[in-house]
Backbone as a ProteinNet text record, in pm:
[ID]
protein_1_A
[PRIMARY]
MVVKRDRDAEESKRHTRLEELFTRHYGELSRFASRRVGPDAAPDIVSNTFLIAWRRLDEVPTETSRAWLFRTARHVIANEVRGRRRRELLGARLGLDAEPIERDPSAAVTERLRIRAVLDRLSPQDQEVLRLVEWDRLTIAEGAQVMGCTRAAFKVRLLRARRRCAAALLAEQPSQATVATVPGVAVRALTPTHSEGHVTHQ
[TERTIARY]
-4371.9	-4271.2	-4164.7	-4212.5	-4120.5	-4035.2	-4099.8	-4027.9	-3918	-3946.8	-3847	-3730.7	-3761.4	-3653.9	-3565.7	-3628.1	-3551.5	-3463.7	-3519.5	-3443.8	-3325.6	-3350.8	-3242.7	-3133.9	-3175.7	-3077.9	-2992.5	-3055.9	-2982.5	-2884.8	-2929.3	-2841.6	-2722.8	-2748.7	-2641.1	-2539.1	-2585.1	-2494.3	-2407.8	-2468.3	-2393.7	-2284.5	-2320.4	-2221.7	-2107.4	-2143	-2041	-1946.2	-2001.4	-1916.5	-1824.5	-1878	-1794.9	-1683.2	-1715.3	-1613.3	-1503.9	-1543.4	-1444.5	-1354.4	-1412.9	-1333.9	-1239.3	-1290.5	-1211	-1092.7	-1120.4	-1014.9	-907.9	-952	-859.7	-775.8	-833.5	-766.5	-730.2	-768.1	-741.9	-593.3	-508.9	-366.3	-303.9	-329.5	-267.3	-327.1	-454.7	-513.1	-454.1	-426.1	-363.2	-225.1	-149	-15.5	-25.3	-121.5	-145.4	-173	-261.4	-297.8	-184	-115.2	-7.5	104.4	135.6	242.3	204.2	75.8	31.5	-7.4	-63.6	-107.2	-45.3	37.5	100.4	20.7	88.4	23.6	-87.8	-81.6	-185.1	-319.2	-314.5	-438.7	-488	-400.2	-435.8	-559.3	-574.5	-693.6	-824.9	-829.5	-952.2	-978.4	-870.7	-885.6	-944.1	-888.9	-935.3	-1078.9	-1108.8	-1245.9	-1346.1	-1312.8	-1402.4	-1417	-1308	-1312.4	-1410.4	-1401.3	-1491.8	-1634.5	-1649.6	-1783.6	-1850.5	-1772.8	-1824.1	-1855	-1765.9	-1788.3	-1919	-1946.2	-2069.2	-2191.9	-2185.4	-2298.7	-2322.1	-2214.5	-2225	-2186.7	-2214.9	-2168.8	-2216	-2335.5	-2387.4	-2307.8	-2231.6	-2152.6	-2010.3	-1970.7	-1834.1	-1823.6	-1743	-1733.4	-1664.7	-1715.8	-1661.1	-1519.1	-1495.9	-1366.1	-1257.5	-1297.2	-1197.5	-1222	-1263.5	-1294	-1169.8	-1052.9	-929.1	-901.9	-907.5	-883.3	-991.3	-1115	-1224.3	-1196.1	-1150.7	-1120.5	-1002.6	-899.3	-784.2	-825.5	-909.2	-953.1	-1037	-1123.8	-1205.2	-1116.5	-1018.2	-925.6	-849.6	-814.6	-744.2	-830.4	-960.1	-1049.9	-1064.8	-1073.3	-1083.8	-958.7	-842.4	-715.9	-712	-758	-758.7	-844	-957	-1042.6	-974.3	-904.8	-833	-722.2	-648	-538.2	-591.1	-702.4	-762.6	-805.9	-861.3	-902.8	-784.9	-675.2	-553.8	-503.5	-502.8	-452.4	-537.9	-670.4	-758.8	-731.2	-709.5	-681.3	-547.9	-446.6	-315.6	-324	-401.2	-418.3	-487.6	-589.6	-660	-565.8	-484	-389.4	-289.9	-242.9	-148.1	-212.4	-339.9	-409.7	-430.1	-446.5	-467.1	-335.1	-224.2	-93.7	-52.1	-107.3	-71.4	59.5	141.9	269.3	247.3	322.1	314.8	380.6	337.1	396.3	541.7	632.2	773.1	794.3	886.8	918.8	1035.5	1013.7	1121.3	1216.1	1345	1443.4	1527.9	1531.8	1612.4	1740.4	1855.4	1981.6	2033.8	1963.9	2015.1	2029.3	2117.3	2143.8	2019.6	1939.6	1819.5	1721.6	1704.1	1610.8	1666.2	1797.1	1859.9	1838.1	1850.9	1830	1685.3	1592.4	1451.6	1420.3	1481.2	1459.2	1515.3	1630.5	1689.9	1597.9	1546.9	1456.7	1329.3	1277.4	1155.9	1179.7	1298.5	1328.8	1331.6	1386.5	1390.8	1249.1	1168.4	1032.3	948.2	976	899.4	924.5	1033.9	1060	971.1	914.5	826.7	687.3	611.3	473.7	390.8	278.9	191.5	149.5	125.3	85.3	197.7	321.3	435	452.2	442.2	456.3	350.8	227.3	118.6	133.9	172.7	190.3	298.7	410.5	519.2	476.3	406.1	362.6	266	172.7	72.7	136.1	233.7	293.1	407.4	498.8	620.8	604.8	521.8	505.8	379.3	267.4	140.9	121.3	208.8	211.3	83.1	20.4	-96.8	-51.3	-135.5	-106.3	-133.8	-94.3	-121.5	-272	-347.9	-493.8	-553.6	-507.7	-559.5	-518	-392.1	-344.8	-421.2	-449.6	-526.4	-666.2	-726.8	-860.5	-857.7	-755.4	-743	-725	-643.4	-615.2	-723.2	-814	-921.2	-875.5	-784.5	-735.6	-725.3	-687.6	-671.7	-539.5	-527.9	-402.1	-286.4	-310.4	-204	-156.9	-252.1	-215.8	-139	-181	-112.8	30.1	50	185.1	276.7	223.6	302.2	336.7	238.9	263.3	369.3	362.4	458.5	598.7	611.5	742.1	803.2	723.3	773.5	808.2	727.3	754.4	884.2	908.7	1032.9	1152.9	1139.6	1251.2	1279.2	1173.4	1193.5	1252.7	1208.7	1265.3	1412.4	1444.7	1583.8	1668.3	1615.4	1689.1	1716	1616.5	1633.6	1739.1	1739.6	1838.9	1978.5	1987.3	2116.4	2173.3	2085.6	2131.6	2196.1	2145.8	2200.2	2322.9	2320.6	2432.3	2474.5	2550	2587	2663.5	2727.8	2806.2	2719.7	2588.4	2499	2450.8	2523.9	2502.1	2384.5	2351.9	2249.7	2123.8	2142.6	2026.8	2034.6	1925.6	1915.8	1803	1829.6	1728.3	1684.7	1553.9	1493.1	1423.7	1433.2	1360.8	1215.9	1175.2	1038	1014.4	1109.3	1089.7	1216.6	1213.3	1326.8	1305.6	1394.4	1379.3	1499.9	1474.3	1581.9	1607.4	1734	1770	1764.2	1769.4	1766	1893.2	1876.7	1990.5	1945.1	2037.8	1999.5	1925.7	1947.5	1886	1750.6	1707.7	1579.1	1465.9	1375.4	1263	1160.1	1114.6	1018.7	889.1	846.7	717.5	727.1	845.6	860.5	795.6	714.7	656.3	666.9	708.2	735.7	611.3	500.7	382.3	272.3	216.4	105	-24
1290.8	1296.9	1401.8	1519.1	1627.9	1587.4	1521.5	1476.3	1378.7	1288.2	1190.4	1259.5	1360.5	1433.8	1505.9	1565.2	1633.7	1535.8	1418.8	1317.9	1268.1	1247.9	1203.3	1309.9	1435.4	1544.9	1553.1	1534.7	1537.2	1421	1304.4	1186.5	1206.7	1269.4	1297.3	1392.3	1493	1586.3	1514.7	1421.5	1345.7	1262.2	1195.8	1114.7	1201.6	1317.1	1408.1	1454	1486.5	1533.5	1422.1	1300.9	1190.5	1162.6	1169.2	1148.7	1254.7	1377.6	1485	1459.4	1417.5	1385.3	1269.5	1169.4	1051.4	1088.9	1164.3	1204.3	1288.1	1377.8	1472	1407.2	1311.7	1265.1	1117	1040.8	896.6	865.5	931.6	901.2	924.8	1041.4	1072.8	989.8	955.3	867.4	727.3	681.5	550	547.6	654.8	661.6	669.8	747.7	761.9	625	548.4	417.2	317.8	321.8	226.1	238	361.5	381.3	330.4	311.4	269.5	122.6	68.4	-71.9	-157.8	-96.3	-171.5	-162.8	-185.3	-170.4	-270.7	-386.9	-487.2	-448.4	-390.4	-354.2	-215.4	-133.1	6.6	22.8	-54.9	-35.6	-52.9	-148.5	-167.6	-48.1	7.6	124.8	241	264.1	376.3	353.4	230.8	199.9	223.8	178.3	198	346.6	420.9	565.1	635.1	601.4	664.7	612.2	490.3	438.5	519.1	547.5	630.7	771.1	823.6	957.1	960.7	854.9	849.1	846.7	766.1	755.5	884.6	959.2	1080.6	1203.8	1200	1305.2	1443.6	1450.1	1579.7	1638	1551.3	1596.7	1634.7	1602.6	1632.6	1781.6	1855	2000.4	2033.5	2130.2	2166.8	2221.3	2309.7	2376.5	2287.5	2191.5	2108	1959.8	1928.2	1788.9	1699.7	1754.2	1675.1	1627.6	1719.8	1682.8	1585.4	1606.1	1516.2	1374.3	1359.5	1227.3	1162.6	1241	1186.8	1142	1221.4	1184.1	1056.5	1045.9	925.2	804.3	820.3	711.2	668.3	764.5	733.7	646.7	675.2	593.5	453	444.7	314.7	231.9	297	227.8	178	261.9	221.2	96.3	91.4	-27.5	-148.9	-127.6	-237.1	-290.2	-199.4	-241.4	-320.7	-274	-348.8	-487.4	-494.3	-623.4	-716.3	-661.1	-741.9	-798	-712.3	-756.3	-867.7	-856.1	-963	-1093.2	-1081.9	-1202.4	-1263.1	-1176	-1226.5	-1295.8	-1237.1	-1297	-1431.5	-1438.1	-1564.4	-1667.8	-1623.2	-1715.4	-1769.2	-1681.7	-1724.8	-1827.6	-1802.9	-1896	-2031.5	-2028.4	-2153.9	-2221.2	-2153.7	-2211.5	-2199.1	-2099.6	-2081.3	-2005.6	-2043.4	-1975.7	-1846.5	-1746.5	-1619.4	-1635.4	-1555.7	-1561.7	-1516.4	-1587.2	-1548.1	-1412.8	-1336.9	-1205.2	-1218.5	-1172.7	-1176.4	-1060.3	-1089.6	-986.7	-955.8	-831.6	-784.6	-725.3	-780.2	-734.4	-603.8	-545.2	-425	-310.8	-218	-104.1	-18.6	-4.6	79.1	23.1	-107.6	-170	-161.4	-181.1	-169.9	-31.1	71.1	207.7	230.4	175.9	191.2	125.3	9.3	-60	21	86.8	169.9	287.2	350.9	464	419.2	305	252.6	227.4	174.7	146.9	275.6	382.1	511.5	565.2	561.6	612.9	530.7	400.8	314.1	346	417.9	456.7	572.9	641.3	753.1	703	787.3	752	747.8	675	672.9	812.6	901.7	1038.2	1112.3	1098	1163.2	1111	980.4	920.5	974.8	981.8	1025.7	1171.9	1257	1399.7	1418.8	1349.6	1360.8	1310.7	1199.1	1144.3	1238	1293.1	1380.3	1500.9	1562.7	1686	1658.9	1569.5	1551.8	1454.5	1353.9	1254.4	1276.3	1299.3	1318	1461.4	1552.3	1692.1	1767.1	1734.5	1809.9	1942	2042.1	2169.9	2158.1	2260.9	2262.4	2255.9	2332.5	2333.3	2196.4	2132.2	2000.2	1895.8	1902.1	1807.6	1819.9	1944.6	1967.3	1907.2	1919.8	1864	1711.5	1653.7	1507.8	1455.2	1526.5	1482.2	1526.2	1613.6	1658.9	1753.6	1845.6	1942.1	2079.6	2180.7	2315	2325.4	2429	2450.4	2471.4	2548.8	2576.1	2446.9	2362.7	2236.7	2147	2146.8	2063.9	2112.2	2245.2	2300	2255.5	2258.6	2217.3	2068.7	1987	1843.5	1815.9	1891.1	1872.5	1910.9	2024.3	2069.8	1966.9	1917.7	1820.8	1687.8	1647.8	1522.8	1532.6	1648	1667.2	1660.1	1721.4	1722.1	1582.2	1509.8	1373.5	1282.4	1301.6	1223.3	1257.1	1386.8	1429.4	1369.2	1369.1	1314.5	1165.3	1092.3	949.1	923.6	1006.2	990.9	1027.5	1134.7	1176.8	1075.8	1007.5	904.2	790	768.2	660.2	705.4	833.6	888.2	1021.8	1019	1140.8	1243	1200.7	1294.2	1397.6	1367.7	1464.3	1562.8	1672	1760.3	1855.6	1891	1993.9	1945.5	1880.1	1838.7	1690.8	1619.2	1477.7	1465.2	1396.2	1388.2	1244.5	1224.2	1096.9	1118	1023.6	1042.3	1077.7	1196.8	1240.6	1317	1310.7	1380.3	1456.6	1590.7	1672.2	1710.9	1663	1692.8	1770.6	1880.1	1966	1941.4	1925.3	1909.9	2046.7	2045.9	2171.7	2251.4	2372.8	2463.4	2603.3	2691.4	2827.8	2901.9	2861	2932.1	2876.2	2765.8	2704.1	2780.8	2831.6	2909.6	2820.3	2858	2777	2754.9	2852.3	2838.2	2804.2	2771.8	2750.2	2618.7	2626.5	2507.8	2523.6	2417.7	2427.4	2458.2	2385.9	2397.3	2472.6	2568.7	2641.9	2597.3
-2448.6	-2553.8	-2522.2	-2478.3	-2442.5	-2323.8	-2228.4	-2109.1	-2147.3	-2240.5	-2284.9	-2354.3	-2437.9	-2504.8	-2403.8	-2304	-2199.7	-2123.3	-2095.5	-2023.1	-2106	-2235.2	-2324.1	-2335.9	-2341.5	-2351.5	-2225.5	-2111.4	-1984.8	-1975.7	-2019.5	-2018.4	-2111.9	-2225.5	-2320.6	-2260.5	-2186.8	-2120.2	-2017.8	-1945.2	-1844.1	-1909.8	-2019	-2090.9	-2143	-2195.5	-2248.6	-2138.9	-2024.1	-1914.7	-1865	-1852.8	-1807.8	-1907.8	-2036.5	-2139.1	-2129.9	-2100.7	-2086	-1965.6	-1854.8	-1736.1	-1764.2	-1833.7	-1865.7	-1954.6	-2059.7	-2153.2	-2084	-1996.7	-1933	-1823.2	-1750.2	-1628.6	-1625.7	-1726.6	-1722.8	-1705.7	-1784.6	-1780.4	-1644.2	-1586.7	-1458.2	-1345.1	-1354.5	-1252.8	-1262.2	-1383.7	-1402.2	-1339.1	-1359.7	-1299.5	-1148	-1100	-956.8	-894.2	-955.8	-902.7	-917	-1030.3	-1056.4	-954.7	-913	-816.3	-677.7	-654.9	-521.9	-513.2	-620.4	-614.7	-724.5	-810.6	-917.6	-1047.2	-1160	-1291.3	-1318.1	-1255.1	-1280.3	-1219.4	-1099.5	-1029.9	-1066	-1123.4	-1151	-1240.2	-1349.4	-1434.2	-1358.9	-1266.2	-1187.7	-1097.2	-1041.1	-954.1	-1032.8	-1151.5	-1233.9	-1280.1	-1320	-1364.1	-1252.3	-1132.7	-1018.7	-983.9	-1000.7	-973.6	-1067.9	-1196.2	-1292.4	-1279	-1232.8	-1206.7	-1094.8	-990.4	-881.1	-931.8	-1017.8	-1074.4	-1154.1	-1228.9	-1307.7	-1216.5	-1111.6	-1019.9	-943.2	-918.6	-837.7	-918.5	-1047.7	-1137.6	-1096.1	-1039.5	-996.2	-879.9	-810.2	-695.8	-734.3	-858.3	-902.1	-932.4	-855.9	-876.9	-1008.7	-1077.8	-1208.1	-1197.4	-1101.2	-1089.8	-1029.7	-947.2	-877.9	-904.3	-1026.4	-1059.9	-1050	-1082.9	-1077.3	-935.2	-840.9	-701.3	-651.8	-695.4	-655.4	-701.4	-825	-879.4	-805.8	-777.4	-705.1	-564.7	-500.5	-365.8	-370.3	-470.4	-485.8	-513.1	-600.7	-631	-506.1	-423.3	-299.4	-208.1	-201	-120	-179.7	-311.9	-378.6	-351.4	-357.2	-330	-186.1	-93.1	48	67	0.5	9.5	-51.9	-163.6	-229.3	-140.7	-77.3	11	129.8	187.5	298.4	252.6	132.4	79.1	57.5	7.4	-13	119.4	220.4	350.5	407.7	388.1	435.6	361.3	229	151	189.5	213.3	254	389.5	480.5	612.3	601.1	516.3	496.2	435.9	338.2	277	378.2	468.4	571.4	663.7	697.4	786	719.9	587.3	514.7	477.9	509.5	481.1	337.1	266.1	126.1	115.8	19	-1.5	-78	-42.2	-114.5	-250.6	-347.2	-478.5	-471.7	-539.9	-536	-601.7	-547.3	-601.3	-698.2	-820.8	-918	-891.3	-887.9	-856.4	-978.8	-1012.6	-1123	-1065.2	-1100.1	-1039.6	-1097.9	-1192.1	-1257.9	-1157.5	-1190.8	-1102.6	-1083.9	-1189.4	-1180.5	-1079.2	-1083	-989.2	-847.6	-833.6	-702.1	-643.6	-728.5	-683.5	-642.5	-721.6	-686.7	-554	-530.8	-404.1	-287.5	-311.1	-205.5	-173.3	-278.7	-258.4	-189.2	-232.9	-170	-21.6	11.4	152	233.1	173.4	243	264.3	159.6	170.2	267.8	272.6	362.2	509	536.6	675.4	718.9	623.1	654.4	690.1	756.3	789.7	662	662.1	544.1	500.1	595.9	560.7	490.3	539.7	474.5	332	315.8	183.2	87.6	134.5	47.7	8.5	102.4	72.3	-33.3	-17.6	-114.7	-252.2	-254.7	-383.7	-455.1	-379.9	-441.6	-508.8	-441.8	-493.5	-589.8	-551.7	-628.8	-745.3	-729.2	-835	-915.4	-846.5	-917.4	-963.4	-918.1	-961.7	-930.2	-819	-775.3	-714.8	-724.4	-660.4	-510.4	-437.2	-293	-267.4	-344	-325.8	-354	-461.5	-497.1	-393.9	-351.4	-251.5	-121.2	-83.3	39.4	28.2	-88.9	-107.3	-103.8	-165.8	-165.6	-23.3	55.5	192.2	291.2	245.8	333.6	442.3	406.7	505.3	440	517.8	463.1	386.3	304.8	231.8	327.9	431.8	529.4	595.6	634.1	698.3	601.2	474.4	375.5	353	349.6	332.9	446.5	567.4	684	673.3	635.5	620.7	514.8	403.8	295.8	339.7	406.4	454.1	549	642.4	739	671.8	573.9	503.4	425.6	361.2	286.8	380.6	496.5	591.2	645.2	676.5	728.2	621.1	495.6	386.5	367.2	373.8	361.6	473.2	594.4	708	688.1	635.7	612.5	506.3	401.8	295.9	345	422.7	474.5	573.4	644.8	737.9	660.5	538.7	456.2	378.3	334	257.4	318.5	427.8	501.2	418.3	308.4	228.6	158.6	143.3	79.5	185.9	201.1	315.3	299.2	174.9	158.8	87	-25.7	-103.9	-135.9	-108.2	-143.2	-243.3	-354.2	-458.9	-481	-477.6	-512.6	-645.4	-741	-867	-841.7	-888.3	-869.9	-741.8	-647.2	-519.7	-484.7	-493.4	-453.5	-308.1	-221.8	-79.7	-31.3	38.1	86	233.8	266.8	407.3	474.7	606.2	681.7	657.2	608.1	589.6	629.4	662.7	699.5	589.2	461.7	350.4	314.3	378.8	345	411.3	329.5	381.5	445.2	564.4	639.5	562.9	484.8	418.2	271.9	220.3	76.8	35.9	-68.8	-128.8	-279.1	-347.2	-489.5	-570.7	-543.9	-628.1	-555.3	-621.3	-565	-631.6
[MASK]
++++++++++++++++++++++++++++++++++++++++++++++++++++++++++++++++++++++++++++++++++++++++++++++++++++++++++++++++++++++++++++++++++++++++++++++++++++++++++++++++++++++++++++++++++++++++++++++++++++++++++

């Protein structure tokens, strides 16, 4: 009887902790997933992330649970993307037509497409570093944990990604000599006043 009460109490603690994680991080994880796989697939990504968190709750660190969840979501997304590519390849082999893309002629959509084209010129690592810090608002420490590297290495990756993004934007709009701004991503071009080690978020 005592053993059952202890077991029930432990299970209740687990449920409480998962609910706290869910309440605290569901929104930002949804946005994180939506920006990478689209709003339709994002709920499944988040659900799978929290399912993994529940199964491995004892492994979720108390102090860095946010970064742990983002890193887990990133792995879930990678698996989803690989699955999509396999399905697309199978569809191509079977001669299936791809779903038509609806095009919105509005200026806002045109601008988003331009920005997407610029970001797509960057390496996957550069894109991910910029998204984690500038869009998902992770700190340097959290971003480093998500990417599985040291803080110093993450800072270097971020600095280089910002510079490459700035170069791509300046190549498209040469009149912007010093600062090029993408919604959600402020990227500074090389200038004498730009500090080599400056990073916005600590």
